[in-house]
PDB file of C-alpha atoms and ligand atoms in Angstrom:
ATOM      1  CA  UNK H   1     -19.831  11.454 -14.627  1.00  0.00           C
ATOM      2  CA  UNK H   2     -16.791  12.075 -12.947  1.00  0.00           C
ATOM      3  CA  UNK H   3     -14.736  15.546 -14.062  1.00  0.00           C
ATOM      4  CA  UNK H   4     -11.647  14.309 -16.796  1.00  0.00           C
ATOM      5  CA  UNK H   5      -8.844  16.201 -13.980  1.00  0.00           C
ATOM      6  CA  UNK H   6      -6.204  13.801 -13.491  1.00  0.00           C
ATOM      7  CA  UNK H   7      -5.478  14.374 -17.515  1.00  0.00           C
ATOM      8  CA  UNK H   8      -1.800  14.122 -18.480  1.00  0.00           C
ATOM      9  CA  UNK H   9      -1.055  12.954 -15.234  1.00  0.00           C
ATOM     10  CA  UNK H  10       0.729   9.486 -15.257  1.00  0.00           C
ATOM     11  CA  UNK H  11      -0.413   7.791 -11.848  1.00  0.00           C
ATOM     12  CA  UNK H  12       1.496   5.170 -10.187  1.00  0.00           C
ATOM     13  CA  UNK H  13      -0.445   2.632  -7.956  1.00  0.00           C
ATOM     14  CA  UNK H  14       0.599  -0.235  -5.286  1.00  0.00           C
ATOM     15  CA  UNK H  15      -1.959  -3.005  -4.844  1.00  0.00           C
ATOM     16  CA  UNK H  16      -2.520  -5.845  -2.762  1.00  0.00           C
ATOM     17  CA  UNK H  17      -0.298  -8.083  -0.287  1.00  0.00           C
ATOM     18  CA  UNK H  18       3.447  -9.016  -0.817  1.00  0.00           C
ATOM     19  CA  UNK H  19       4.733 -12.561   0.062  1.00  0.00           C
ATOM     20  CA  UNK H  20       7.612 -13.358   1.148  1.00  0.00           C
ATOM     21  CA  UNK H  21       8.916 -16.668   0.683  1.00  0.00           C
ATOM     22  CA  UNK H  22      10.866 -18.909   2.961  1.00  0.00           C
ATOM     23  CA  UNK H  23      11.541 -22.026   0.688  1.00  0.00           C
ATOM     24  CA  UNK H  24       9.795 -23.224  -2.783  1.00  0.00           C
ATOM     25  CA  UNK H  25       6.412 -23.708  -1.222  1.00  0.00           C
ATOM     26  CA  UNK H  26       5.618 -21.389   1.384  1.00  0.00           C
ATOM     27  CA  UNK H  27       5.803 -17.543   2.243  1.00  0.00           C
ATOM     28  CA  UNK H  28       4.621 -15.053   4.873  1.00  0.00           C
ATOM     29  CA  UNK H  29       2.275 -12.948   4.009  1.00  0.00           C
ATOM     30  CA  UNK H  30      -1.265 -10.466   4.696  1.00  0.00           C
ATOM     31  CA  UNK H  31      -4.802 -10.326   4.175  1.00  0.00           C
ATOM     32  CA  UNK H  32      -5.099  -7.637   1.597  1.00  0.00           C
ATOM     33  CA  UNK H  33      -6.970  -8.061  -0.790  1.00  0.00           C
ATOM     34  CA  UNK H  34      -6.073  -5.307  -3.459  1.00  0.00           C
ATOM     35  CA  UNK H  35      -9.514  -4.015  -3.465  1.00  0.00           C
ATOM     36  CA  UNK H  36      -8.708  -0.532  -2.696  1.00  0.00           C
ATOM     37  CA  UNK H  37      -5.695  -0.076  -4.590  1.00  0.00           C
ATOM     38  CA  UNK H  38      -7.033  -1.747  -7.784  1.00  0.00           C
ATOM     39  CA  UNK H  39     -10.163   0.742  -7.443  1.00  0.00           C
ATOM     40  CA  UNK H  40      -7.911   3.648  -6.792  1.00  0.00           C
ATOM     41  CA  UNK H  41      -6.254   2.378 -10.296  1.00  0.00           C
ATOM     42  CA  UNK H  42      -9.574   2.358 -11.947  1.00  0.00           C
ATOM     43  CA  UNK H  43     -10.911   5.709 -10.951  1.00  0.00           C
ATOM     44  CA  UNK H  44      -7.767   7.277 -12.022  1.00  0.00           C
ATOM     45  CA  UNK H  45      -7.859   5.364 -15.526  1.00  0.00           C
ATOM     46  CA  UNK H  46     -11.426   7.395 -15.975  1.00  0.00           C
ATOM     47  CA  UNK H  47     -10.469  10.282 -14.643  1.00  0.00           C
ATOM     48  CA  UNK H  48      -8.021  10.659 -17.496  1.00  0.00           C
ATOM     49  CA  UNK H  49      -4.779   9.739 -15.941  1.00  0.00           C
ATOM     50  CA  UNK H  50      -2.042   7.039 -17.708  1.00  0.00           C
ATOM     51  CA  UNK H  51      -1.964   4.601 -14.563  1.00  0.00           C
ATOM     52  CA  UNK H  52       0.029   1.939 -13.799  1.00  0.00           C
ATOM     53  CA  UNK H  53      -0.244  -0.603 -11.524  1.00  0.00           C
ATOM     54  CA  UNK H  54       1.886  -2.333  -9.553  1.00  0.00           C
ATOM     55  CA  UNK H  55       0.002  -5.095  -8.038  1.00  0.00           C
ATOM     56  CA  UNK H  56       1.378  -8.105  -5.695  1.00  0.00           C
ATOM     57  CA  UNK H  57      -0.886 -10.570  -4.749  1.00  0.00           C
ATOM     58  CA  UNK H  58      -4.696  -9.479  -5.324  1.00  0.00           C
ATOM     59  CA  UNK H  59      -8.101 -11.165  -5.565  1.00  0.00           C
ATOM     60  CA  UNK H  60      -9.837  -8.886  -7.638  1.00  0.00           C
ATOM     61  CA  UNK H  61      -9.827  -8.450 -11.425  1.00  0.00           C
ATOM     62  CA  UNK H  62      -7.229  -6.091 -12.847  1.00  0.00           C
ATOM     63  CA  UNK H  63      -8.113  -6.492 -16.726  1.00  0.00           C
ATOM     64  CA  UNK H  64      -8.246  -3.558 -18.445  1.00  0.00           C
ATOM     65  CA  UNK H  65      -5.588  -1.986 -16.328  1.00  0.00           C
ATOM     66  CA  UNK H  66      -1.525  -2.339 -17.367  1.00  0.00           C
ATOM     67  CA  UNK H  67       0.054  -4.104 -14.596  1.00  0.00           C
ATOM     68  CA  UNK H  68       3.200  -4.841 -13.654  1.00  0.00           C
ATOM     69  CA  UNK H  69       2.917  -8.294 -11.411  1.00  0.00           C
ATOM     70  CA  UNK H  70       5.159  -8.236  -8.324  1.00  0.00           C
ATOM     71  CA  UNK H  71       5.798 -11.265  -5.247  1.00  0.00           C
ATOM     72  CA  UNK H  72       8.063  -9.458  -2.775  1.00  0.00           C
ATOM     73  CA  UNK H  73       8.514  -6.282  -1.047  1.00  0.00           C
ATOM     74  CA  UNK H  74      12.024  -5.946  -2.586  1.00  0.00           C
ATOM     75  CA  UNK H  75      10.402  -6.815  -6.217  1.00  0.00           C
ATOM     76  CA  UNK H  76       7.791  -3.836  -5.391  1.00  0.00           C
ATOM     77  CA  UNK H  77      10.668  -1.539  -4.478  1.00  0.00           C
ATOM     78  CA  UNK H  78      11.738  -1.946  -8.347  1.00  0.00           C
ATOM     79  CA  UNK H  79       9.148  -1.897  -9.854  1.00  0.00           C
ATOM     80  CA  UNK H  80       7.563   0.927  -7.698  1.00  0.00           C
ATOM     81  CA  UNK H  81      10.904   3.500  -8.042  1.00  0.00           C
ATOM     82  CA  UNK H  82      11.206   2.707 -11.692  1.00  0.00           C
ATOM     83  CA  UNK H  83       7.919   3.472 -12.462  1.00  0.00           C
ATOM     84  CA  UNK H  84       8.132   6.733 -10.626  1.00  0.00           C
ATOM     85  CA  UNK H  85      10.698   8.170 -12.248  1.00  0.00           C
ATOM     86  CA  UNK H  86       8.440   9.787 -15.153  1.00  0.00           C
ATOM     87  CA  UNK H  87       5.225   9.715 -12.631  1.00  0.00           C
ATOM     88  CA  UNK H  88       3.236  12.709 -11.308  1.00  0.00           C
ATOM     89  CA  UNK H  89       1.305  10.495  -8.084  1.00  0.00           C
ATOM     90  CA  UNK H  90       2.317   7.115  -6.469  1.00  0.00           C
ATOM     91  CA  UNK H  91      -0.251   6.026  -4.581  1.00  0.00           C
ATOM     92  CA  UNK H  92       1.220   3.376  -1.967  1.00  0.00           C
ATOM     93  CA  UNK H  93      -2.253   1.279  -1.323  1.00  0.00           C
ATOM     94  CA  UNK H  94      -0.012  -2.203  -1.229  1.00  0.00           C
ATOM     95  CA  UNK H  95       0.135  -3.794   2.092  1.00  0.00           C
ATOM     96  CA  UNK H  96       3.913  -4.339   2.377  1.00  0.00           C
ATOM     97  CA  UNK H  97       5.895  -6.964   4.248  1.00  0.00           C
ATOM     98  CA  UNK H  98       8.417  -5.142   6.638  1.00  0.00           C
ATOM     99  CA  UNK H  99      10.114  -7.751   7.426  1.00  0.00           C
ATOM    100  CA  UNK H 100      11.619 -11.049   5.044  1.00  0.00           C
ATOM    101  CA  UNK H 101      12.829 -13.786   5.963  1.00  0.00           C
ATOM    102  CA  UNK H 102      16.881 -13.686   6.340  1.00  0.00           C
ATOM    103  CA  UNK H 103      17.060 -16.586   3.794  1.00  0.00           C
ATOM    104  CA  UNK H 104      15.097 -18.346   1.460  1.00  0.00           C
ATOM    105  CA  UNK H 105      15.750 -22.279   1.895  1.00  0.00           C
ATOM    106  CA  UNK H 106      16.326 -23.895  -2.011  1.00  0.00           C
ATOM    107  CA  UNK H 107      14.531 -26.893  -0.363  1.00  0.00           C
ATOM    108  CA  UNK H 108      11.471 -27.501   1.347  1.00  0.00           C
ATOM    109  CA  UNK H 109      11.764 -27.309   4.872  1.00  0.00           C
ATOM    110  CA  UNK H 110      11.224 -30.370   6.597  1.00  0.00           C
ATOM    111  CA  UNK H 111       9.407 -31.197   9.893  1.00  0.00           C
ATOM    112  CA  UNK H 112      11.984 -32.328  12.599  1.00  0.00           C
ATOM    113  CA  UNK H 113      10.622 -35.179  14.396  1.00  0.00           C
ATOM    114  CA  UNK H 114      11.881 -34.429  17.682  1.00  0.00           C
ATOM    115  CA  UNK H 115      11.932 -30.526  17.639  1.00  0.00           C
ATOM    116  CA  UNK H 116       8.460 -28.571  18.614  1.00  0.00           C
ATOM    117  CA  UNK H 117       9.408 -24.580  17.623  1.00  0.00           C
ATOM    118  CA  UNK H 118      10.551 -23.364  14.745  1.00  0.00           C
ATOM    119  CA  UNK H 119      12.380 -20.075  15.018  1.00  0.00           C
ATOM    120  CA  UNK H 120      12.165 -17.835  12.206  1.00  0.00           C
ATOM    121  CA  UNK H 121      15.008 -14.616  11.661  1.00  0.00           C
ATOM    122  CA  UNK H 122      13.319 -12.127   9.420  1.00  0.00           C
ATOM    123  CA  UNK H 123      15.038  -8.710   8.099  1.00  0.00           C
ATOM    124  CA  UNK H 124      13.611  -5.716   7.027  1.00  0.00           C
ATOM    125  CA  UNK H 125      12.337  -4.754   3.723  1.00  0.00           C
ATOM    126  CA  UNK H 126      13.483  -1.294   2.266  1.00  0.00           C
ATOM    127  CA  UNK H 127      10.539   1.209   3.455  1.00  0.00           C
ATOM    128  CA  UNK H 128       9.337   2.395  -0.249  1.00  0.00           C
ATOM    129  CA  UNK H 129       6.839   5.161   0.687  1.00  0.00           C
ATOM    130  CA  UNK H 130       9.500   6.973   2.855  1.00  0.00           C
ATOM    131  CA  UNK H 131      12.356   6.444  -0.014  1.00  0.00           C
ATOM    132  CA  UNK H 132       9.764   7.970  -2.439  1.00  0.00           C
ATOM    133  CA  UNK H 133       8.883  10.997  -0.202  1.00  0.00           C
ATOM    134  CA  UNK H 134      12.474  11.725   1.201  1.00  0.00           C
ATOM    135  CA  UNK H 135      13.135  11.875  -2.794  1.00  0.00           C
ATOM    136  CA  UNK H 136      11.517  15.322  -2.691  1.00  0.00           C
ATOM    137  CA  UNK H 137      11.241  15.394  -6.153  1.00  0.00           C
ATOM    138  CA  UNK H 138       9.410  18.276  -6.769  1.00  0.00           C
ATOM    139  CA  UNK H 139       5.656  17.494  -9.033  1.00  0.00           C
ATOM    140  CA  UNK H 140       5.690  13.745  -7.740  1.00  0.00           C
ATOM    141  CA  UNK H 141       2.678  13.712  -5.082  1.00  0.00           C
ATOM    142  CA  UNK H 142       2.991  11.055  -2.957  1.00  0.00           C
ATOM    143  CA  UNK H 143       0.209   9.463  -0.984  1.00  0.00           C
ATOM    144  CA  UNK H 144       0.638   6.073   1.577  1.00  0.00           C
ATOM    145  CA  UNK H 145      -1.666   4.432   3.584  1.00  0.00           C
ATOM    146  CA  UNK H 146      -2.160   3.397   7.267  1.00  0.00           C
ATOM    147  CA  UNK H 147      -3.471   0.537   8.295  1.00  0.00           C
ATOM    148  CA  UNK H 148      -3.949   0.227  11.963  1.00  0.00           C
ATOM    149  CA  UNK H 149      -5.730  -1.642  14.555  1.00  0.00           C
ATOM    150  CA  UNK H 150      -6.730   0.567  17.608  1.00  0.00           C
ATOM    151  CA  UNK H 151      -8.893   0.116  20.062  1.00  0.00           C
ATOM    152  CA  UNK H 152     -10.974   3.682  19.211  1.00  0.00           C
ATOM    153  CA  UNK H 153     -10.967   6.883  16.777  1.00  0.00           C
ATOM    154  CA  UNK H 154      -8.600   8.497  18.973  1.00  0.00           C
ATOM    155  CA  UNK H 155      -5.442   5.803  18.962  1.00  0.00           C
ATOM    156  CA  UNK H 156      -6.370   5.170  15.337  1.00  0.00           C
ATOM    157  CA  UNK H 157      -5.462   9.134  14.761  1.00  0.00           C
ATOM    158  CA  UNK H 158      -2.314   9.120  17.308  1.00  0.00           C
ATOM    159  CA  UNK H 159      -0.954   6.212  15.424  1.00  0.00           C
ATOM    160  CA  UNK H 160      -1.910   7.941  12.209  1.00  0.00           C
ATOM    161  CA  UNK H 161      -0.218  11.379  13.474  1.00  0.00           C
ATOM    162  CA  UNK H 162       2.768   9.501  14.213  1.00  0.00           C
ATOM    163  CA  UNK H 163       3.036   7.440  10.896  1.00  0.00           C
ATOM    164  CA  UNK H 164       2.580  10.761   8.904  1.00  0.00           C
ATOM    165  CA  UNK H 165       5.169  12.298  10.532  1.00  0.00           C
ATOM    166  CA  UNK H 166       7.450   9.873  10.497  1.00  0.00           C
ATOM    167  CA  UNK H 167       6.669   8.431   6.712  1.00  0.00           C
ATOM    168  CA  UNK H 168       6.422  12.211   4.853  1.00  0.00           C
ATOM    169  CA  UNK H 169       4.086  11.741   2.373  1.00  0.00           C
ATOM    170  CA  UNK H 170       1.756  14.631   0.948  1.00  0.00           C
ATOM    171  CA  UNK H 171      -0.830  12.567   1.976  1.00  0.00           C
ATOM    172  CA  UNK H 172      -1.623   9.399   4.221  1.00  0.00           C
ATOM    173  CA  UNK H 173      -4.805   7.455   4.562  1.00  0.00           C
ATOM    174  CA  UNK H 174      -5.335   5.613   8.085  1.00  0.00           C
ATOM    175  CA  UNK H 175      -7.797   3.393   8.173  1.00  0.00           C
ATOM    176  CA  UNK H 176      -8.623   0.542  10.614  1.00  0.00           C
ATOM    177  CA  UNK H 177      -7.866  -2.594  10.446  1.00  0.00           C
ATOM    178  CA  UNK H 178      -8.810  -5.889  12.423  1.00  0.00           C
ATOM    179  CA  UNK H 179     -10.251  -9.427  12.044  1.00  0.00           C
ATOM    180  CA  UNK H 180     -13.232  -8.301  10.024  1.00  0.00           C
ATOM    181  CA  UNK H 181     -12.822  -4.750   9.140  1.00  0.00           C
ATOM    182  CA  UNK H 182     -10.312  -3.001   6.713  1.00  0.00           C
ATOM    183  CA  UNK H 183      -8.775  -5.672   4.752  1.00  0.00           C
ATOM    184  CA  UNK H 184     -10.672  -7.658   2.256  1.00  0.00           C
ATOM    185  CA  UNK H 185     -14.009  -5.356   3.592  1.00  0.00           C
ATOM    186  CA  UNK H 186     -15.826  -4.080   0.163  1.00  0.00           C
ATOM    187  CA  UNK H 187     -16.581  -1.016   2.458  1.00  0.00           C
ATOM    188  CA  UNK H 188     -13.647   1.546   4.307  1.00  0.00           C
ATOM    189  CA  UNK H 189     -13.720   4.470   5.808  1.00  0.00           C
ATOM    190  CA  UNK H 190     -10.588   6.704   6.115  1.00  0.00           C
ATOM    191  CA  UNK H 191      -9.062   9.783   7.509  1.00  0.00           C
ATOM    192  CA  UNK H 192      -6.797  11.769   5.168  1.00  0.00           C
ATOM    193  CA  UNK H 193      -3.822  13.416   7.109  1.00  0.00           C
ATOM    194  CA  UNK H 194      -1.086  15.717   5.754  1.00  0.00           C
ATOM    195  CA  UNK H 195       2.712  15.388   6.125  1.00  0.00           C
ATOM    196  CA  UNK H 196       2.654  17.029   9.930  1.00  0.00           C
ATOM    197  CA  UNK H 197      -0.839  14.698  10.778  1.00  0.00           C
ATOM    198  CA  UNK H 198      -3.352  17.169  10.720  1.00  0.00           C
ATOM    199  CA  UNK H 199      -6.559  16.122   9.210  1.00  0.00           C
ATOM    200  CA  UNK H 200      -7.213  17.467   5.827  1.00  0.00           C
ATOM    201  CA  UNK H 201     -10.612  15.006   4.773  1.00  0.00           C
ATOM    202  CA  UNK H 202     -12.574  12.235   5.603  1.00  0.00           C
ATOM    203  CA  UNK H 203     -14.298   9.841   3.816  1.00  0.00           C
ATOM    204  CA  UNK H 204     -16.376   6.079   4.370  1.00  0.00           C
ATOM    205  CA  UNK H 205     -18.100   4.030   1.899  1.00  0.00           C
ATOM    206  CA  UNK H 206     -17.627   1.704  -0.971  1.00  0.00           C
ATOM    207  CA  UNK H 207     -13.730   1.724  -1.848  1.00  0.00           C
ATOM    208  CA  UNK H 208     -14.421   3.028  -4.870  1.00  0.00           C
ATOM    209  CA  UNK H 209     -16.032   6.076  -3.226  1.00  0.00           C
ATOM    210  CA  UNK H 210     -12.860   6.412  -0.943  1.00  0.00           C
ATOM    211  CA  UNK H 211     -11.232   5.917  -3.867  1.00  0.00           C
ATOM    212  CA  UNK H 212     -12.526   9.062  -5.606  1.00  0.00           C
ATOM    213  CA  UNK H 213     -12.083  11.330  -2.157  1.00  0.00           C
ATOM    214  CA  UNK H 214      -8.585  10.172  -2.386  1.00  0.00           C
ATOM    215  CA  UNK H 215      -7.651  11.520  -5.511  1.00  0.00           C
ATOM    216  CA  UNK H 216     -10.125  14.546  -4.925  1.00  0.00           C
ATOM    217  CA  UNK H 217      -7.094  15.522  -2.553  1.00  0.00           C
ATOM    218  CA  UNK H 218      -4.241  14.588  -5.040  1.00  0.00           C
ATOM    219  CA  UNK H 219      -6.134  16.555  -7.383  1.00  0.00           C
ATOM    220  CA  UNK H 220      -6.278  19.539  -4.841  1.00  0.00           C
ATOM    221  CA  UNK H 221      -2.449  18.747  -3.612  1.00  0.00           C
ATOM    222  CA  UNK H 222      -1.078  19.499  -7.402  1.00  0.00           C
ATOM    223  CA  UNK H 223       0.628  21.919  -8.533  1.00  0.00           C
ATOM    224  CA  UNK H 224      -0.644  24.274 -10.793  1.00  0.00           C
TER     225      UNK H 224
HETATM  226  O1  C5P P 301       4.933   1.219   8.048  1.00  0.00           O
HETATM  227  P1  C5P P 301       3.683   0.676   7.476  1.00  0.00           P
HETATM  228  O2  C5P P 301       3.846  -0.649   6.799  1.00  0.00           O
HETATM  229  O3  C5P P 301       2.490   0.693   8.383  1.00  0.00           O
HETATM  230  O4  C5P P 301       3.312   1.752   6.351  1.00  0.00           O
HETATM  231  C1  C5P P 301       2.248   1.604   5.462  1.00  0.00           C
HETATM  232  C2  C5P P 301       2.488   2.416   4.213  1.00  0.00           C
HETATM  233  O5  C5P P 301       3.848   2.308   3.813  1.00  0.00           O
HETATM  234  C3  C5P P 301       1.686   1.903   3.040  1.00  0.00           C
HETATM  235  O6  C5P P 301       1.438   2.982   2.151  1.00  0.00           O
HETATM  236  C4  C5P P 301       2.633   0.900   2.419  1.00  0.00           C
HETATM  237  O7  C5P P 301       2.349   0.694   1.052  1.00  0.00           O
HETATM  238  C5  C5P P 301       3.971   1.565   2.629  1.00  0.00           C
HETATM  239  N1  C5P P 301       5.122   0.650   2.821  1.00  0.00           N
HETATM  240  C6  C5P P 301       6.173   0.704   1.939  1.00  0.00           C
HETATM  241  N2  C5P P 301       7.267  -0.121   2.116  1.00  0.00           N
HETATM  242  C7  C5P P 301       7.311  -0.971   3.161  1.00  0.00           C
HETATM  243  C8  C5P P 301       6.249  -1.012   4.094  1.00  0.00           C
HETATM  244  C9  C5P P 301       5.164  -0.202   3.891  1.00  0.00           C
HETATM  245  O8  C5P P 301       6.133   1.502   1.002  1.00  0.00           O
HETATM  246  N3  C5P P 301       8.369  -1.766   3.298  1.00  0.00           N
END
């Protein structure tokens, strides 16, 4: 069994894929799946930490958890900062939208018979990891996630390098992503990279192993 050490720790995590809609009926948005996050949620739970999670669109069970149910980037941006203000760890495993679109038609939106493109003007959705890690607050660890496609290890890690940099969390996984691989995959593997990109850990395997190597480095990232 698993050691009790995220105990007293209230853990915030993102799960799943946002949507955003562009009239009553239909929405952009992503392949997650939630696996990960939801099994990040659960090891945490019995590790001893008060978790909560903050789930958008998943296809995996969530009972026993207490989750707050989200749709949109801007709904997870709520719920997400609100929730951190008396959490320890967010853990940003939610594939966000970046972009919305500009407006959200009250009516369907109809086929026009004589017109073959659509063009659609999206905006972009407040970037929640980077709000939460500029924050600074000190004793809130903040881990985000990475998912890239890349052609080999290498531009997987440049991408990742770059994203760390540029995002600031304590910790960010990068992971690949494709047609078959990363999303909605029972099985991940990931490389762990600190706030400047170096590599601090990597780890492959069910996501609930990946899961448990992720919060091995929270645990190790605390203060004590
Ligand atoms: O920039 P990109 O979407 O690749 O960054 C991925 C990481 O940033 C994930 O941890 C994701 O949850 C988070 N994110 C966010 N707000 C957004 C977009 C992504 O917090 N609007």
């Amino acid at each position: 069994p698993r050691p009790r050490d995220l105990a007293g720790l209230h853990v915030v995590v993102s799960a799943g894929g946002t949507r955003e809609p562009l009239d009553p009926v239909r929405f952009l948005g992503n392949r997650s799946s939630g696996k990960q996050g939801v099994a990040l949620a659960r090891a945490a739970a019995e590790r001893g930490a008060r978790v909560t999670l903050v789930a958008a669109h998943v296809e995996v069970p969530t009972d026993g958890l207490a989750v707050t149910a989200v749709e949109t980037a801007s709904e997870m941006a709520l719920a997400v900062e609100s929730a951190a203000e008396v959490a320890d760890v967010v853990i940003m495993a939610a594939a966000v939208a970046d972009y919305r679109p500009e407006t959200v038609s009250e009516a369907k939106i109809k086929k026009e018979q004589d017109v073959d493109g659509l063009t659609l003007r999206l905006v972009k959705n407040p970037d929640i990891l980077r709000g939460l890690a500029a924050l600074g607050r000190p004793g809130l660890t903040v881990v985000g996630f990475a998912a890239e496609t890349a052609p080999d290890r290498e531009a997987l890690l440049e991408l990742g390098r770059a994203k760390a940099r540029r995002k600031g969390a304590d910790l960010l996984v990068v992971n690949a992503v494709g047609w078959t691989a990363g999303f909605g995959a029972d099985d991940t593997a990931v490389v762990m990279l600190d706030a400047d990109g170096g590599i601090v850990a990597e780890a492959d395997g069910s996501k609930r192993v990946v899961a448990d190597a992720i919060l091995d480095r929270v645990v190790a990232l605390r203060p004590r």
